[in-house]
Coordinates of C-alpha atoms in Angstrom, one line a residue:
M1 CA 6.7 31.1 -22.8
I2 CA 4.1 30.6 -20.1
T3 CA 1.7 33.2 -18.8
S4 CA 1.2 33.8 -15.1
S5 CA -1.8 35.4 -13.5
Y6 CA 0.0 35.7 -10.2
A7 CA 1.6 38.9 -8.9
L8 CA 5.3 39.3 -9.6
P9 CA 7.2 37.6 -6.8
P10 CA 8.7 40.0 -4.3
I11 CA 12.0 38.3 -4.5
L12 CA 13.8 37.6 -7.8
P13 CA 16.9 35.5 -8.5
P14 CA 20.2 37.5 -8.5
A15 CA 21.9 38.0 -11.8
A16 CA 25.0 35.9 -11.1
H17 CA 25.5 32.1 -11.1
P18 CA 25.6 30.1 -8.9
R19 CA 22.4 31.0 -7.2
L20 CA 20.6 27.6 -6.7
M21 CA 21.0 26.4 -3.1
L22 CA 24.2 28.5 -2.9
T23 CA 26.0 31.6 -4.1
A24 CA 29.6 32.4 -4.4
R25 CA 29.8 33.5 -0.7
D26 CA 28.8 30.0 0.3
I27 CA 31.7 28.2 -1.4
P28 CA 34.2 28.5 1.4
R29 CA 31.7 27.1 3.9
I30 CA 30.9 24.2 1.6
R31 CA 34.5 23.5 1.1
E32 CA 35.0 23.4 4.8
N33 CA 32.1 21.0 5.2
L34 CA 33.6 18.8 2.6
C35 CA 37.3 18.9 3.5
G36 CA 37.3 19.9 7.2
G37 CA 36.9 16.4 8.6
Q38 CA 33.7 17.2 10.6
Y39 CA 31.5 15.0 8.4
P40 CA 33.6 12.0 7.3
D41 CA 30.6 9.8 6.3
A42 CA 29.0 12.5 4.1
T43 CA 32.4 13.3 2.6
R44 CA 33.1 9.6 1.9
L45 CA 29.7 9.1 0.2
F46 CA 30.2 12.3 -1.8
W47 CA 33.5 11.2 -3.3
Q48 CA 32.2 7.7 -3.9
L49 CA 29.2 9.3 -5.8
C50 CA 31.7 11.3 -7.9
D51 CA 33.3 8.0 -9.1
V52 CA 30.0 6.3 -10.1
E53 CA 29.7 5.5 -13.8
I54 CA 26.3 6.8 -15.1
K55 CA 24.7 4.5 -17.6
G56 CA 21.1 5.8 -17.7
V57 CA 19.7 2.4 -16.7
G58 CA 16.9 2.1 -14.2
A59 CA 17.4 0.6 -10.7
T60 CA 14.5 -1.8 -11.3
P61 CA 12.4 -2.7 -14.3
E62 CA 9.5 -0.9 -12.7
A63 CA 11.5 2.3 -12.4
G64 CA 11.9 3.1 -16.1
T65 CA 15.3 4.7 -16.5
Y66 CA 15.3 6.1 -12.9
H67 CA 18.2 5.2 -10.7
M68 CA 18.6 7.3 -7.6
K69 CA 22.3 6.6 -7.3
E70 CA 23.0 7.8 -10.8
Y71 CA 21.1 11.0 -10.3
L72 CA 22.9 11.6 -7.0
A73 CA 26.2 10.9 -8.7
L74 CA 25.5 13.5 -11.3
E75 CA 24.6 16.0 -8.6
A76 CA 27.8 15.3 -6.8
K77 CA 29.9 15.6 -9.9
A78 CA 28.3 19.0 -10.7
L79 CA 29.2 20.3 -7.2
D80 CA 32.7 19.0 -7.6
A81 CA 33.1 20.8 -10.9
L82 CA 31.9 24.0 -9.3
L83 CA 34.1 23.8 -6.3
S84 CA 37.2 22.8 -8.4
D85 CA 36.4 25.3 -11.2
D86 CA 37.4 22.5 -13.6
A87 CA 36.2 23.0 -17.1
G88 CA 36.8 19.3 -18.1
K89 CA 34.7 18.1 -15.2
G90 CA 32.0 20.7 -16.0
R91 CA 31.8 19.6 -19.7
S92 CA 31.6 15.9 -18.6
V93 CA 28.7 16.7 -16.3
I94 CA 26.9 18.6 -19.0
D95 CA 27.3 15.8 -21.5
T96 CA 26.1 13.3 -19.0
L97 CA 23.0 15.4 -18.2
L98 CA 22.2 15.7 -21.9
F99 CA 22.5 11.9 -22.3
L100 CA 20.1 11.3 -19.4
L101 CA 17.6 13.8 -20.7
R102 CA 17.6 12.4 -24.2
H103 CA 17.2 8.8 -23.0
A104 CA 14.9 9.2 -20.0
D105 CA 11.7 7.2 -20.0
F106 CA 9.3 7.3 -17.1
A107 CA 6.0 6.5 -18.9
A108 CA 5.7 3.0 -17.5
T109 CA 6.1 3.8 -13.8
Y110 CA 3.4 5.1 -11.4
M111 CA 6.1 7.2 -9.8
Q112 CA 6.7 9.2 -13.0
A113 CA 6.0 12.6 -11.4
R114 CA 8.6 12.0 -8.7
Y115 CA 11.2 10.4 -10.9
S116 CA 11.0 13.0 -13.7
G117 CA 10.9 15.7 -11.1
H118 CA 14.2 14.5 -9.6
L119 CA 15.8 14.6 -13.0
I120 CA 14.5 18.2 -13.5
F121 CA 15.9 19.1 -10.2
V122 CA 19.4 17.6 -11.0
A123 CA 19.2 19.3 -14.4
A124 CA 18.7 22.6 -12.6
E125 CA 21.7 22.0 -10.4
V126 CA 23.8 21.3 -13.4
Y127 CA 22.4 24.3 -15.3
D128 CA 23.3 26.6 -12.5
W129 CA 26.5 25.2 -11.1
C130 CA 28.1 24.5 -14.5
N131 CA 26.5 27.4 -16.3
K132 CA 29.7 29.0 -17.6
W133 CA 30.5 25.8 -19.6
L134 CA 27.0 25.6 -21.2
N135 CA 26.4 27.0 -24.7
G136 CA 23.1 28.5 -25.9
A137 CA 21.9 25.5 -27.8
E138 CA 22.5 23.2 -24.8
K139 CA 20.6 25.6 -22.5
E140 CA 17.6 25.6 -24.9
E141 CA 17.6 21.8 -25.1
I142 CA 17.8 21.4 -21.3
V143 CA 14.9 23.8 -20.8
A144 CA 12.8 22.2 -23.5
R145 CA 13.3 18.7 -22.3
C146 CA 12.6 19.5 -18.7
E147 CA 9.4 21.4 -19.6
A148 CA 8.3 18.4 -21.7
F149 CA 8.9 16.0 -18.8
A150 CA 6.8 18.3 -16.5
E151 CA 4.0 18.6 -19.0
A152 CA 3.9 14.8 -19.6
H153 CA 4.4 13.5 -16.1
F154 CA 3.5 16.1 -13.4
E155 CA 0.3 15.6 -11.5
M156 CA 0.2 19.4 -11.0
G157 CA 0.4 19.9 -14.8
Y158 CA 2.7 22.3 -16.5
P159 CA 2.6 25.1 -15.8
P160 CA 1.9 23.8 -12.3
Q161 CA -1.6 25.1 -11.7
K162 CA -3.4 21.9 -10.5
Q163 CA -3.7 20.6 -6.9
A164 CA -3.7 22.7 -3.7
A165 CA -1.5 24.0 -0.9
I166 CA -3.5 22.4 1.9
S167 CA -3.0 18.7 1.3
G168 CA -2.2 16.3 -1.4
H169 CA 0.8 16.0 -3.8
G170 CA 0.7 19.7 -4.4
N171 CA 2.6 19.9 -1.1
E172 CA 5.5 17.9 -2.4
A173 CA 8.5 18.1 -4.6
Q174 CA 6.9 19.0 -8.0
L175 CA 6.5 22.7 -7.3
L176 CA 8.2 23.2 -3.9
R177 CA 11.6 22.0 -5.1
D178 CA 11.8 20.7 -8.6
L179 CA 10.2 23.4 -10.6
L180 CA 11.2 26.2 -8.2
A181 CA 14.8 25.1 -8.5
F182 CA 14.5 24.9 -12.2
S183 CA 13.0 28.3 -12.5
I184 CA 15.8 29.8 -10.4
A185 CA 18.5 28.2 -12.5
V186 CA 17.0 29.2 -15.9
Y187 CA 15.8 32.7 -14.8
D188 CA 18.0 34.7 -17.2
E189 CA 16.7 32.8 -20.2
R190 CA 13.2 32.1 -19.1
P191 CA 12.0 34.5 -16.4
D192 CA 8.4 33.4 -17.1
I193 CA 8.9 30.1 -15.4
Y194 CA 10.0 31.7 -12.1
A195 CA 7.2 34.3 -12.4
F196 CA 4.6 31.5 -12.5
C197 CA 6.2 29.0 -10.0
A198 CA 7.4 31.5 -7.4
G199 CA 4.3 33.7 -8.0
R200 CA 2.0 30.9 -7.1
L201 CA 4.1 30.0 -4.0
F202 CA 4.1 33.5 -2.7
E203 CA 0.5 34.3 -3.5
E204 CA -1.1 31.0 -2.6
Y205 CA 1.2 28.8 -0.5
I206 CA 2.5 31.3 2.1
P207 CA -1.1 32.4 3.1
A208 CA -2.0 28.7 3.3
Y209 CA 1.0 28.0 5.4
E210 CA -0.1 30.7 7.8
Q211 CA -3.0 28.5 8.6
V212 CA -1.7 25.0 8.1
F213 CA 1.3 25.5 10.3
A214 CA -0.2 28.0 12.8
G215 CA -0.4 25.4 15.6
E216 CA 3.1 24.1 14.8
F217 CA 1.8 20.6 14.3
H218 CA 1.1 19.1 10.8
P219 CA -2.5 18.0 10.2
Q220 CA -1.2 15.1 8.0
G221 CA 0.4 13.4 11.0
P222 CA 4.0 12.6 11.9
C223 CA 4.7 10.5 8.9
Y224 CA 3.3 12.3 5.8
G225 CA 3.3 15.6 7.8
S226 CA 7.0 15.5 8.3
Y227 CA 7.6 14.5 4.7
R228 CA 5.6 17.4 3.4
Y229 CA 7.1 19.6 6.0
A230 CA 10.5 18.8 4.4
W231 CA 9.2 20.1 1.0
A232 CA 8.0 23.3 2.6
M233 CA 11.5 23.7 4.0
W234 CA 12.9 23.2 0.6
F235 CA 10.9 26.2 -0.7
G236 CA 12.1 28.3 2.2
L237 CA 15.7 27.2 1.8
L238 CA 15.8 27.8 -2.0
I239 CA 14.7 31.4 -1.5
L240 CA 16.9 31.9 1.5
A241 CA 20.0 30.6 -0.2
M242 CA 19.7 32.8 -3.2
S243 CA 18.5 36.0 -1.4
G244 CA 19.4 35.8 2.3
R245 CA 15.7 36.4 3.1
R246 CA 13.3 34.1 5.0
V247 CA 9.9 34.1 3.6
L248 CA 8.1 31.3 5.4
P249 CA 5.9 32.1 8.4
E250 CA 7.9 31.7 11.6
A251 CA 5.5 28.9 12.8
V252 CA 6.8 26.8 9.9
G253 CA 10.3 26.7 11.3
R254 CA 9.1 26.1 14.8
M255 CA 6.9 23.1 13.7
A256 CA 10.0 20.9 13.9
D257 CA 9.5 20.9 17.7
S258 CA 6.4 18.8 17.3
L259 CA 8.5 16.1 15.7
L260 CA 10.6 15.9 18.9
Y261 CA 7.4 15.7 21.0
L262 CA 6.1 12.9 18.8
T263 CA 9.2 10.8 19.1
R264 CA 8.8 7.9 21.4
A265 CA 11.5 6.6 23.8
D266 CA 12.3 3.8 21.4
G267 CA 13.1 6.3 18.7
E268 CA 10.0 5.6 16.7
A269 CA 7.3 8.1 15.8
L270 CA 3.9 7.9 17.5
R271 CA 1.5 6.4 14.9
L272 CA -1.0 9.1 13.9
G273 CA -2.6 9.3 10.4
D274 CA -1.2 7.2 7.6
D275 CA 2.2 5.8 8.7
Y276 CA 4.4 4.0 6.2
N277 CA 7.4 3.5 8.4
E278 CA 6.4 0.0 9.7
C279 CA 5.7 -1.6 6.3
K280 CA 7.0 0.7 3.6
A281 CA 10.2 2.2 5.1
A282 CA 11.2 0.0 8.0
Y283 CA 14.8 1.3 7.9
T284 CA 13.6 4.7 9.1
A285 CA 11.3 3.4 11.8
K286 CA 13.8 4.1 14.5
N287 CA 14.9 7.4 13.0
P288 CA 11.9 9.0 11.4
F289 CA 12.6 12.7 11.5
G290 CA 16.3 13.1 10.6
V291 CA 15.7 14.7 7.2
P292 CA 13.0 17.2 8.1
L293 CA 14.9 18.2 11.3
F294 CA 18.1 18.8 9.3
L295 CA 16.3 21.0 6.7
A296 CA 14.5 22.9 9.5
A297 CA 17.8 23.5 11.3
A298 CA 19.5 24.7 8.1
Y299 CA 16.7 27.2 7.7
T300 CA 16.3 28.4 11.3
G301 CA 19.6 27.5 13.0
N302 CA 17.8 25.8 15.9
G303 CA 20.5 23.9 17.7
A304 CA 18.2 21.3 19.3
H305 CA 16.8 20.4 15.9
H306 CA 20.3 20.2 14.4
R307 CA 21.6 17.9 17.1
A308 CA 18.5 15.6 16.7
A309 CA 19.0 15.6 13.0
L310 CA 22.7 14.5 13.2
E311 CA 21.7 11.7 15.6
Q312 CA 19.2 10.4 13.1
L313 CA 20.7 11.0 9.7
P314 CA 23.3 8.2 9.7
A315 CA 20.4 5.7 9.6
A316 CA 18.0 7.7 7.5
Y317 CA 16.7 6.8 4.1
L318 CA 18.4 8.8 1.3
V319 CA 21.4 9.6 3.6
P320 CA 22.7 6.2 4.4
F321 CA 25.9 7.3 6.1
G322 CA 25.7 4.1 8.1
H323 CA 24.9 1.8 5.2
G324 CA 27.3 2.8 2.4
L325 CA 26.8 3.8 -1.2
D326 CA 25.2 0.5 -2.4
F327 CA 22.2 1.4 -0.2
Y328 CA 21.2 3.8 -3.1
D329 CA 20.7 0.8 -5.3
E330 CA 17.4 0.3 -3.5
G331 CA 16.5 3.8 -4.2
A332 CA 13.9 3.4 -6.9
F333 CA 11.3 4.7 -4.5
G334 CA 11.8 8.4 -3.7
E335 CA 13.1 11.5 -5.2
S336 CA 16.0 12.3 -2.9
V337 CA 14.5 14.7 -0.2
I338 CA 18.2 14.9 0.8
S339 CA 21.5 13.5 -0.3
P340 CA 25.2 13.8 0.7
T341 CA 25.5 16.7 -1.6
V342 CA 22.5 18.5 -0.2
F343 CA 23.8 17.9 3.3
L344 CA 27.2 19.4 2.5
V345 CA 25.6 22.4 0.7
F346 CA 23.0 23.3 3.4
E347 CA 25.0 22.3 6.6
A348 CA 25.8 25.5 8.6
L349 CA 23.8 27.7 6.1
T350 CA 22.3 29.4 9.2
P351 CA 24.4 29.9 12.3
L352 CA 23.2 27.8 15.2
W353 CA 21.5 29.2 18.3
E354 CA 20.3 27.4 21.4
P355 CA 16.6 27.4 22.3
E356 CA 15.2 27.3 25.7
N357 CA 14.5 23.9 27.3
R358 CA 11.3 22.4 26.0
P359 CA 8.6 21.8 28.6
L360 CA 7.5 18.2 29.2
G361 CA 4.1 18.9 27.9
R362 CA 2.8 21.4 25.3
Y363 CA -0.4 22.5 23.6
F364 CA -0.3 22.8 19.8
G365 CA -3.2 25.0 18.5
R366 CA -5.3 25.1 15.4
P367 CA -5.7 23.4 13.1
V368 CA -4.8 20.2 15.1
C369 CA -5.5 21.4 18.7
A370 CA -3.6 18.7 20.5
T371 CA -1.7 18.5 23.8
V372 CA 1.4 16.2 23.9
Y373 CA 3.2 15.1 27.1
N374 CA 6.7 13.6 26.5
D375 CA 9.1 13.1 29.4
G376 CA 11.5 10.8 27.5
E377 CA 9.7 7.7 28.8
R378 CA 6.0 8.4 28.7
L379 CA 4.2 9.9 25.7
V380 CA 0.6 10.9 26.0
L381 CA -1.3 12.4 23.0
M382 CA -4.7 14.2 23.5
K383 CA -5.9 15.5 20.2
L384 CA -9.1 17.4 19.4
G385 CA -8.6 18.0 15.7
A386 CA -10.2 21.3 14.9
L387 CA -9.8 21.0 11.1
W388 CA -9.6 17.8 9.3
G389 CA -6.7 17.6 6.9
A390 CA -8.1 14.9 4.5
N391 CA -5.7 12.8 2.4
H392 CA -3.4 11.1 4.9
D393 CA -5.2 12.5 8.0
H394 CA -7.6 10.1 9.7
L395 CA -11.2 10.6 11.1
D396 CA -9.9 10.7 14.6
T397 CA -11.4 13.8 16.2
G398 CA -11.0 13.6 20.0
C399 CA -8.5 10.7 20.0
F400 CA -5.9 9.9 22.6
Q401 CA -2.9 7.6 22.8
I402 CA -0.7 6.4 25.7
Y403 CA 2.9 5.1 25.5
D404 CA 5.2 4.1 28.3
G405 CA 8.1 2.1 26.9
E406 CA 5.4 0.4 24.8
I407 CA 2.1 1.4 23.3
L408 CA -0.7 0.8 25.7
A409 CA -3.6 2.8 24.2
S410 CA -3.0 2.8 20.5
D411 CA -4.2 3.6 17.1
S412 CA -5.2 0.5 15.1
G413 CA -4.7 -0.8 11.6
V414 CA -2.0 -0.6 9.0
Y415 CA -1.2 1.8 6.2
D416 CA -0.8 -1.0 3.7
S417 CA -1.5 1.2 0.7
Y418 CA -3.6 4.2 -0.1
H419 CA -6.5 2.5 -1.9
T420 CA -6.8 -0.8 -0.1
P421 CA -10.1 -1.9 1.5
H422 CA -8.4 -2.2 4.8
R423 CA -7.3 1.5 4.8
K424 CA -10.5 2.9 3.2
Q425 CA -13.0 0.9 5.3
Y426 CA -11.1 0.5 8.5
A427 CA -7.8 2.2 9.2
I428 CA -8.7 5.8 8.4
G429 CA -12.1 5.5 10.1
T430 CA -13.1 6.6 13.6
V431 CA -13.5 3.0 14.6
A432 CA -9.8 2.4 14.4
H433 CA -9.0 5.1 17.0
N434 CA -9.6 5.9 20.6
C435 CA -12.7 8.0 19.8
L436 CA -16.5 7.8 20.0
L437 CA -19.0 6.0 17.9
V438 CA -22.7 7.1 17.9
G439 CA -25.0 4.4 16.5
D440 CA -22.4 2.6 14.6
E441 CA -21.1 5.8 13.0
G442 CA -17.9 7.7 13.6
T443 CA -17.3 11.3 12.7
R444 CA -18.5 12.7 9.4
A445 CA -16.1 12.9 6.5
P446 CA -16.2 16.5 5.2
C447 CA -16.9 17.0 1.5
G448 CA -17.1 13.3 1.0
G449 CA -13.6 12.8 2.1
K450 CA -12.1 14.8 -0.8
E451 CA -9.1 17.1 -0.3
P452 CA -9.8 20.8 0.1
K453 CA -9.0 22.7 -3.1
T454 CA -8.7 26.2 -1.5
L455 CA -7.7 27.7 1.8
A456 CA -11.2 29.2 2.2
A457 CA -12.9 25.9 1.6
W458 CA -10.7 24.2 4.2
L459 CA -11.3 26.8 6.8
S460 CA -15.1 26.7 6.3
D461 CA -16.0 23.2 5.3
Y462 CA -13.6 21.0 7.2
H463 CA -14.2 22.3 10.7
M464 CA -14.7 19.4 13.2
A465 CA -14.0 20.7 16.7
E466 CA -13.2 23.7 18.9
C467 CA -10.8 23.8 21.8
L468 CA -12.6 25.6 24.6
F469 CA -9.8 25.3 27.3
H470 CA -6.3 23.9 27.7
Q471 CA -3.9 24.0 30.6
E472 CA -0.3 22.9 30.9
V473 CA 1.2 22.8 34.4
P474 CA 3.5 20.2 35.9
E475 CA 0.7 18.5 37.8
R476 CA -1.8 18.3 34.9
Y477 CA -2.0 18.6 31.2
E478 CA -5.6 19.2 30.1
I479 CA -7.6 19.9 27.0
F480 CA -11.3 20.4 26.6
G481 CA -13.2 20.6 23.4
D482 CA -16.6 20.7 21.6
L483 CA -16.7 17.9 19.0
T484 CA -20.3 18.5 18.0
E485 CA -19.5 19.5 14.4
A486 CA -17.6 16.2 13.8
Y487 CA -20.7 14.3 14.9
A488 CA -23.3 16.7 13.5
H489 CA -25.0 13.9 11.5
T490 CA -25.7 11.9 14.6
C491 CA -25.5 14.2 17.7
R492 CA -26.9 17.4 19.1
R493 CA -23.9 17.8 21.4
V494 CA -20.5 16.1 22.0
M495 CA -18.0 17.3 24.5
R496 CA -14.7 15.7 25.5
R497 CA -12.2 16.6 28.3
M498 CA -8.9 14.8 28.5
C499 CA -6.4 15.3 31.3
F500 CA -3.1 13.6 32.0
E501 CA -1.7 13.8 35.5
P502 CA 1.9 12.5 35.3
N503 CA 2.4 12.4 39.1
R504 CA -0.9 10.5 40.0
G505 CA -1.1 6.8 40.5
E506 CA 1.9 4.5 39.8
R507 CA 3.0 6.1 36.5
G508 CA 0.4 8.7 35.7
I509 CA -3.3 8.8 35.0
L510 CA -5.2 9.9 31.9
T511 CA -8.8 10.8 32.5
V512 CA -11.3 11.2 29.6
T513 CA -14.7 12.6 30.3
D514 CA -17.4 12.7 27.7
S515 CA -20.9 14.3 27.5
V516 CA -22.9 13.1 24.5
T517 CA -26.4 13.9 23.4
P518 CA -27.4 11.8 20.3
K519 CA -30.2 13.0 18.0
E520 CA -31.9 9.6 18.5
A521 CA -33.0 9.2 22.1
D522 CA -31.9 5.5 22.4
A523 CA -28.9 5.6 20.0
P524 CA -25.9 3.6 21.3
V525 CA -22.9 5.7 22.3
T526 CA -19.6 3.8 22.3
F527 CA -16.2 4.7 23.9
L528 CA -13.4 3.0 22.0
L529 CA -10.1 1.9 23.6
H530 CA -7.6 0.1 21.3
C531 CA -4.9 -2.2 22.7
Q532 CA -2.1 -4.5 21.6
S533 CA -3.1 -7.5 23.7
E534 CA -6.4 -9.1 24.8
P535 CA -7.9 -7.1 27.7
V536 CA -9.3 -8.5 30.9
I537 CA -12.8 -7.0 31.7
R538 CA -14.3 -7.3 35.2
G539 CA -17.5 -5.3 35.6
R540 CA -16.5 -1.7 34.9
E541 CA -12.8 -2.3 35.2
I542 CA -10.5 -3.1 32.3
L543 CA -6.9 -4.3 32.5
I544 CA -4.6 -4.0 29.4
S545 CA -1.3 -5.8 29.9
G546 CA 1.8 -5.0 27.9
K547 CA 5.2 -6.7 28.1
K548 CA 6.4 -4.6 31.0
K549 CA 3.6 -2.0 31.6
S550 CA -0.1 -2.1 32.1
L551 CA -3.1 0.2 31.8
R552 CA -5.8 -0.1 34.5
C553 CA -9.0 1.5 33.4
R554 CA -12.3 2.2 35.2
V555 CA -15.6 3.5 33.9
E556 CA -17.6 5.9 36.1
T557 CA -21.2 6.8 35.0
T558 CA -24.7 6.8 36.2
S559 CA -25.8 5.2 32.9
E560 CA -26.1 1.5 32.3
V561 CA -23.1 0.4 30.2
E562 CA -22.1 -2.7 28.4
I563 CA -18.3 -3.4 28.1
H564 CA -17.0 -6.0 25.8
A565 CA -13.9 -6.7 23.6
V566 CA -13.8 -7.0 19.8
G567 CA -10.5 -8.4 18.6
G568 CA -8.2 -11.4 18.2
A569 CA -7.5 -13.3 15.1
G570 CA -10.1 -12.6 12.4
R571 CA -11.8 -9.7 14.3
Q572 CA -9.1 -7.2 15.1
F573 CA -10.0 -5.0 12.1
E574 CA -13.8 -5.5 12.2
V575 CA -16.4 -2.9 11.1
K576 CA -20.1 -3.7 11.4
G577 CA -19.3 -7.4 11.5
V578 CA -16.9 -7.4 8.5
Q579 CA -13.2 -8.0 8.9
Y580 CA -10.9 -5.9 6.7
E581 CA -7.6 -7.7 6.6
P582 CA -4.5 -5.6 5.7
Q583 CA -2.0 -6.7 3.1
V584 CA 0.5 -7.1 5.9
V585 CA 0.2 -7.2 9.6
T586 CA 2.7 -5.1 11.5
A587 CA 4.1 -5.1 15.1
E588 CA 1.6 -2.5 16.3
S589 CA -1.4 -3.1 14.1
G590 CA -3.3 -4.0 17.2
W591 CA -5.2 -6.9 18.9
G592 CA -8.5 -5.1 18.7
R593 CA -10.5 -2.8 21.0
V594 CA -12.7 -2.5 24.0
E595 CA -16.1 -1.0 23.4
I596 CA -17.9 0.8 26.3
T597 CA -21.5 1.4 25.3
A598 CA -24.5 3.2 26.7
R599 CA -27.8 4.2 25.1
G600 CA -29.0 7.7 24.7
A601 CA -27.6 10.8 26.4
V602 CA -24.6 9.8 28.5
E603 CA -21.9 11.4 30.7
W604 CA -19.0 9.2 31.7
T605 CA -15.5 9.3 32.9
V606 CA -12.9 6.7 32.0
T607 CA -9.7 6.8 34.1
M608 CA -6.6 5.0 32.7
E609 CA -3.7 4.5 35.1
I610 CA -0.3 3.5 33.8
G611 CA 1.5 1.0 35.9
N612 CA 4.2 -1.6 36.0
K613 CA 3.1 -5.0 35.1

């Protein structure tokens, strides 16, 4: 038994099985999803999974005994046993689970928390869905082995008291799905596990979510932010499915809107923060948000999110409706955020409703404080960054990006891996973004770059900027902020105003106005502008040419300025004269940057007009 210091959760699991992801009232809906002909690809994959022979052999030597297809097969077989009420199938599922638990070995893989967590989750499904065919000794063995896996392999520890609700792996499957699901399944025999896991979620995570999701835009960026958003939705869905009650702050459900705003016309996500789609998960690059949008729609019933999810899921990782069952053979990386079984169980959990049409541009408040304009062709991001998220967030306070069929003013660098010199010395730094340098320094890194451990610490110690004004009308989308805290080590005052006027010029004009007062009277202040091709500089005018579009820029200031380019082969990832090569160069890692530099206190305006080439 484990002891919890948290208050008793306000919602407890019901007495009857099934109660994990579904209850008896959901079975007709799930049967309709499976047999009604609406989802032929999901149905086909489900029945193919039911026919998979489970051997307990890993997908790759590096994966230990983990094989995603086998775990998803056991999950599908368990649901089939429940829906058919077939004791023979149920006993076969239980015997297979016990075999996997007895022979599992994750010690040699760096993904041991995720792989063992997936097994704990599937064990919870079997425990709940096949409960009436389990005997007491088998229940005790399943619980004991799952607890041992969590204690041996979970980064959060067991009981899960490590890590935090703000950023880091504490926002992923270990607690938000795997142990919560396990605690729901075994509640009758071990209520102490639910008391701890759900107790921590209600007491610590929900208050944190009130702040993290308040602006409906994840501080970890579109890539990791959407991934961790999916796990937050799992928490909400597990409680909703067993109790009929929604416990997440309403802003959490609405955050899915930001994923639509951050989707470019080519289907890819705007690069912001660490982004693994280009070099780590290329098969999702054109459909990055199908999974989180589906889970959000299952929780909220938002019809726009549901439609977008169904458009993306056929190509999405872990739901390879368009690829076939063998695609799961590659699935040694991951822990099944979603699967054909999960799709069939959660689809239509919440009746759909239609939201109002989204405006072309929208302001997202704290903690990110960003305005995004997206008319289906052009996407302009103007981000202040009130609170720094650490972990996969970058030091990009006050950044902007411009996309019009292609990226014109971009982020730079590659997320080649978390601890590489390229990421640590270049890609996460201010120098890799359309921001300001003072001296040769970017923004400060709060608390030495470490992740916040508590909500109070995040709110007090990671503050970087303040939004002073924002306006969103058809003629102009504007945001104005005080960035002084981000530059407190080098500046007395830093202000930035960004305004996109979609109807001005050929295809819209972004205007960025800065007012900077360095602490050192003659310190250089540099405006950074990253691009994908070599720019042409003539006096105070800059031309960036893409394949079909261009960006014509002009610098207006009374200060003396020097404008030059830093980039090209061997210099595109340069910091203080040192080139930090990534392990792989991607399509949008960047040519380099334009540096606009003045000395001492400076006020300038840089106008950037989008045009046809």
